[in-house]
mmCIF file of C-alpha atoms in Angstrom:
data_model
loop_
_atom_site.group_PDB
_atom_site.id
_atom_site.type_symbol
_atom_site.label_atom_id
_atom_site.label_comp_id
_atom_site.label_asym_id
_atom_site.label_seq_id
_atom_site.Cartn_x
_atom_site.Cartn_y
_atom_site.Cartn_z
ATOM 1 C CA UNK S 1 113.458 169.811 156.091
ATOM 2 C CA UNK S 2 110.505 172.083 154.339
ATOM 3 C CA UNK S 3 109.177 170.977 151.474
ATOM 4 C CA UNK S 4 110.905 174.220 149.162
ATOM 5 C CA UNK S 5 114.237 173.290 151.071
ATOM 6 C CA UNK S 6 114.080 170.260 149.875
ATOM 7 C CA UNK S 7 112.996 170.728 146.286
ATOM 8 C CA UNK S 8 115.760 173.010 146.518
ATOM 9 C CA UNK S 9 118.461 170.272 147.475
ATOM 10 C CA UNK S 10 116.644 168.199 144.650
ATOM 11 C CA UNK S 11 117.038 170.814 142.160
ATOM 12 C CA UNK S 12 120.757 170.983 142.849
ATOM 13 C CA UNK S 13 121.422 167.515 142.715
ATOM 14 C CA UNK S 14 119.912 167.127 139.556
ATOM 15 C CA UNK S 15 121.475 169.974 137.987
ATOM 16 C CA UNK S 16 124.938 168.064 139.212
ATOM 17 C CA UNK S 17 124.142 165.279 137.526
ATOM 18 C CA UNK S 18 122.983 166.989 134.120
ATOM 19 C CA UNK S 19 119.415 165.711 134.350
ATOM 20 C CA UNK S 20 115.912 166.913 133.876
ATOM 21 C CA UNK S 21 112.440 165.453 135.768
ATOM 22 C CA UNK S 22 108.977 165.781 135.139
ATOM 23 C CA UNK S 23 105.470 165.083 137.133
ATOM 24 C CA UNK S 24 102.435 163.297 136.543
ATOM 25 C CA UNK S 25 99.956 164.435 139.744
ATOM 26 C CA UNK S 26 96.288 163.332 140.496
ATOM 27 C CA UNK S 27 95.288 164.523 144.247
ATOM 28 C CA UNK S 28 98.022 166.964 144.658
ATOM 29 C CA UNK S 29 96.161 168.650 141.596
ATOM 30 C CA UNK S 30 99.629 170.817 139.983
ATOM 31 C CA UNK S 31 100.723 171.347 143.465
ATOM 32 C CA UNK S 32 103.778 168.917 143.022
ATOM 33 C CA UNK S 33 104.478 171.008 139.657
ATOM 34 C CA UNK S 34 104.041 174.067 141.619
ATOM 35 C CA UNK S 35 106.953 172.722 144.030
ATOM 36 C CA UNK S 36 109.132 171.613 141.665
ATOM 37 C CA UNK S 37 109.484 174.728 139.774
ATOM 38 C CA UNK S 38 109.249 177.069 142.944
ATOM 39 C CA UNK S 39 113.198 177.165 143.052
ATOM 40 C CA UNK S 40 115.331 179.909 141.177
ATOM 41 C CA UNK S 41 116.945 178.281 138.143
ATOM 42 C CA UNK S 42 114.117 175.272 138.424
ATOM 43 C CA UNK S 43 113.673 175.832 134.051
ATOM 44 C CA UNK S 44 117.532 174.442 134.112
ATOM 45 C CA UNK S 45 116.023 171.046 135.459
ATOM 46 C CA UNK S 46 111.987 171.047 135.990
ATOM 47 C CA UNK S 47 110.591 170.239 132.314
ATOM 48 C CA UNK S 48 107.079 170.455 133.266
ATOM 49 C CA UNK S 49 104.082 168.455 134.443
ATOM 50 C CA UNK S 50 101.168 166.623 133.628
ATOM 51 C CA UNK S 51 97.420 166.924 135.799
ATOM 52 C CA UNK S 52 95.822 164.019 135.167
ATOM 53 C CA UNK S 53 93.152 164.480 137.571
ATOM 54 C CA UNK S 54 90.667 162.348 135.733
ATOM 55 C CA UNK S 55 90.925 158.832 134.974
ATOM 56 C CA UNK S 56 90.678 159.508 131.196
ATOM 57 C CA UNK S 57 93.451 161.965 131.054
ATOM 58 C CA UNK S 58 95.473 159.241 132.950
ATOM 59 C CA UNK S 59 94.897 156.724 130.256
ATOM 60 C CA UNK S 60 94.610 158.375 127.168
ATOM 61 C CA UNK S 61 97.606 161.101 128.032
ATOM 62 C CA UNK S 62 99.805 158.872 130.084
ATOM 63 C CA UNK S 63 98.643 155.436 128.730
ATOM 64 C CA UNK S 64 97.593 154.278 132.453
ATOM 65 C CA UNK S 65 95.969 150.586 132.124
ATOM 66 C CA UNK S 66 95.783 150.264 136.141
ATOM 67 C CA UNK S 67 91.907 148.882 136.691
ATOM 68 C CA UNK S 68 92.758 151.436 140.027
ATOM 69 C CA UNK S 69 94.068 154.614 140.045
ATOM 70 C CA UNK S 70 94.814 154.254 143.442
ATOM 71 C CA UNK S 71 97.197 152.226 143.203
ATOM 72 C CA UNK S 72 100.818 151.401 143.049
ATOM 73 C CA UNK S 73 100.547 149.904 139.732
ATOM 74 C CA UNK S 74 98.934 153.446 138.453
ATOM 75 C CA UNK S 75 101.720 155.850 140.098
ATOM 76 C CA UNK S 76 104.237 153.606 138.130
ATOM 77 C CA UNK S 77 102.804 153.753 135.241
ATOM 78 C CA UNK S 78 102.141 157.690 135.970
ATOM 79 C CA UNK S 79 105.596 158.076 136.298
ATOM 80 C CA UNK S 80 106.666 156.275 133.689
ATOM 81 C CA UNK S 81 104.181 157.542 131.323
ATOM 82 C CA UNK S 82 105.190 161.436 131.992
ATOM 83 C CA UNK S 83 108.908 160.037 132.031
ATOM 84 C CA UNK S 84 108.095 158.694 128.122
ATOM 85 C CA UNK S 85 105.980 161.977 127.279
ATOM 86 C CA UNK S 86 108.328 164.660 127.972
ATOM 87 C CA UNK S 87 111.710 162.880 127.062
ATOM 88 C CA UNK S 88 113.603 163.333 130.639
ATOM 89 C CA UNK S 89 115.583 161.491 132.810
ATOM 90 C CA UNK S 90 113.394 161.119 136.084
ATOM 91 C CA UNK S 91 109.403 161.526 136.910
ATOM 92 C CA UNK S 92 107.875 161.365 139.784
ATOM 93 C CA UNK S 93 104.312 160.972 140.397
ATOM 94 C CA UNK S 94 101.277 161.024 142.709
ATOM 95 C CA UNK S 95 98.182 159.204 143.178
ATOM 96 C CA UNK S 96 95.533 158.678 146.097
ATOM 97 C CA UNK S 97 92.842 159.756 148.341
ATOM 98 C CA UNK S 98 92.795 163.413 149.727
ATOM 99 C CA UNK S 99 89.298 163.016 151.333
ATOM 100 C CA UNK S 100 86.600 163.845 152.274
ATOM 101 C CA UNK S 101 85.257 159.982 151.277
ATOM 102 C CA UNK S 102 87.552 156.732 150.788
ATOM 103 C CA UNK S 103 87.859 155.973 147.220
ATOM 104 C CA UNK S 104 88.367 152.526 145.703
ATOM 105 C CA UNK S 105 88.416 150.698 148.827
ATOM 106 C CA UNK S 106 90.838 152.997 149.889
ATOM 107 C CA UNK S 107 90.980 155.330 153.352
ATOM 108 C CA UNK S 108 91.684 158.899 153.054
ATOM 109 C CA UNK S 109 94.881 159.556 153.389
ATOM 110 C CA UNK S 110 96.194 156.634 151.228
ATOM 111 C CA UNK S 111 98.798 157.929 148.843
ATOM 112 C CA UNK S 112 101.192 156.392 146.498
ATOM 113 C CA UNK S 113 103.802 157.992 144.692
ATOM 114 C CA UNK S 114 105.751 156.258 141.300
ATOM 115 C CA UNK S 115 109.530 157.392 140.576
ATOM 116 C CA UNK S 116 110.802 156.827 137.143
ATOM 117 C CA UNK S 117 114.359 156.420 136.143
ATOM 118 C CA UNK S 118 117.196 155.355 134.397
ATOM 119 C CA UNK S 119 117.352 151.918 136.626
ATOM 120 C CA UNK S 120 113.047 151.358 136.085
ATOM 121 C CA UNK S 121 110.311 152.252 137.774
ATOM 122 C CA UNK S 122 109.564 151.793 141.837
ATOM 123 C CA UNK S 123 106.340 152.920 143.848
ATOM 124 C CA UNK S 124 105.847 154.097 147.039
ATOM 125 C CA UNK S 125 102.653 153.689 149.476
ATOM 126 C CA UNK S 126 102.168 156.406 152.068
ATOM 127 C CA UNK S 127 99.673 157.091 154.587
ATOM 128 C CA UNK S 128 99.413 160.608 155.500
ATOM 129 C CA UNK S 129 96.861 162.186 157.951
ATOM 130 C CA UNK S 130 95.237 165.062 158.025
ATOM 131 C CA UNK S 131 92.387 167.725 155.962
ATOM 132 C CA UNK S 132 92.376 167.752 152.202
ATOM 133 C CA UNK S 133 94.679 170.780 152.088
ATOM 134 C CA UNK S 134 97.575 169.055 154.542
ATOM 135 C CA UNK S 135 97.265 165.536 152.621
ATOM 136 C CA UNK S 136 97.996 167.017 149.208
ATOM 137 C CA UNK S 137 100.862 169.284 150.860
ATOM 138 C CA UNK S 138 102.460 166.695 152.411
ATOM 139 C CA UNK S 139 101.718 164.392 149.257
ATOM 140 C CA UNK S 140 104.264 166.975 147.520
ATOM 141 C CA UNK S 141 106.582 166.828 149.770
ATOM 142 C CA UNK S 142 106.757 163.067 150.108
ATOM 143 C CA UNK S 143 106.992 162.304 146.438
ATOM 144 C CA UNK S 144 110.071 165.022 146.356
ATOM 145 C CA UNK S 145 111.608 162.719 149.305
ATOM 146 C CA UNK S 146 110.989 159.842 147.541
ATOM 147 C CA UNK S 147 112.969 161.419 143.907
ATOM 148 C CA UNK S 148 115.637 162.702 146.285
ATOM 149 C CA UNK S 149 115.499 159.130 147.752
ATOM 150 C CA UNK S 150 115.585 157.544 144.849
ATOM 151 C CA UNK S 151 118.638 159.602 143.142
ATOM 152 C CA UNK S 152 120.836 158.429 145.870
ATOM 153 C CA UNK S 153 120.336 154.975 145.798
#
């Protein structure tokens, strides 16, 4: 399924269940944002997003305390920061490498992504291959999957 498809689907199911999600992004850079509000009627359950591209804006907006932003520990507490911040019932976040260079130990294409709910807080490690512009796209799209995952369970 496309990405919009399935921010679409997400969008629905969330509006079925009454709730509302936010984002926290770092290498998809307001892309994720951009996704999640893409769908007609997305104001009904897309509250908004955060850009915490630098490290500071990650700890001092989203009280991040992960030594590593790329990290699992950091998309959690991403997610759960944003979650806190804008009063809704899911987040869903993104942190990693998009390239050109490895970062923190890290290989390019190393992505995590943090869902926040009701039930806590879970993170997700990808590896995604590709340019710059294809690892942040398909960053979006696997942090959607892993909200639409996570509403199911």
């Amino acid at each position: 399924m496309e990405a919009t498809e399935l921010a679409a689907a997400l969008h629905r199911e969330l509006l079925r269940r009454g709730a509302t999600v936010a984002c926290a992004e770092s290498l998809t850079g307001g892309g994720l944002a951009d996704l999640l509000s893409g769908t007609p009627g997305a104001s009904a359950t897309f509250v908004g997003g955060v850009v915490s591209y630098a490290t500071r804006v990650k700890r001092e907006l989203l009280g991040v305390t992960a030594p590593l932003v790329v990290s699992a520990d950091c998309a959690e507490q991403l997610a759960s920061g944003v979650r806190d911040l804008m009063r809704v019932d899911w987040a869903v976040s993104t942190t990693g490498v998009a390239g050109p260079d490895a970062q923190e130990d890290q290989p390019v294409g190393t992505v995590f992504v943090g869902v926040a709910g009701p039930d806590g807080v879970r993170a997700h490690r990808l590896s995604l291959e590709g340019d710059r512009g294809a690892i942040r796209s398909l960053a979006c799209r696997e942090a959607v999957q892993a909200l639409a995952d996570e509403l199911v369970r």
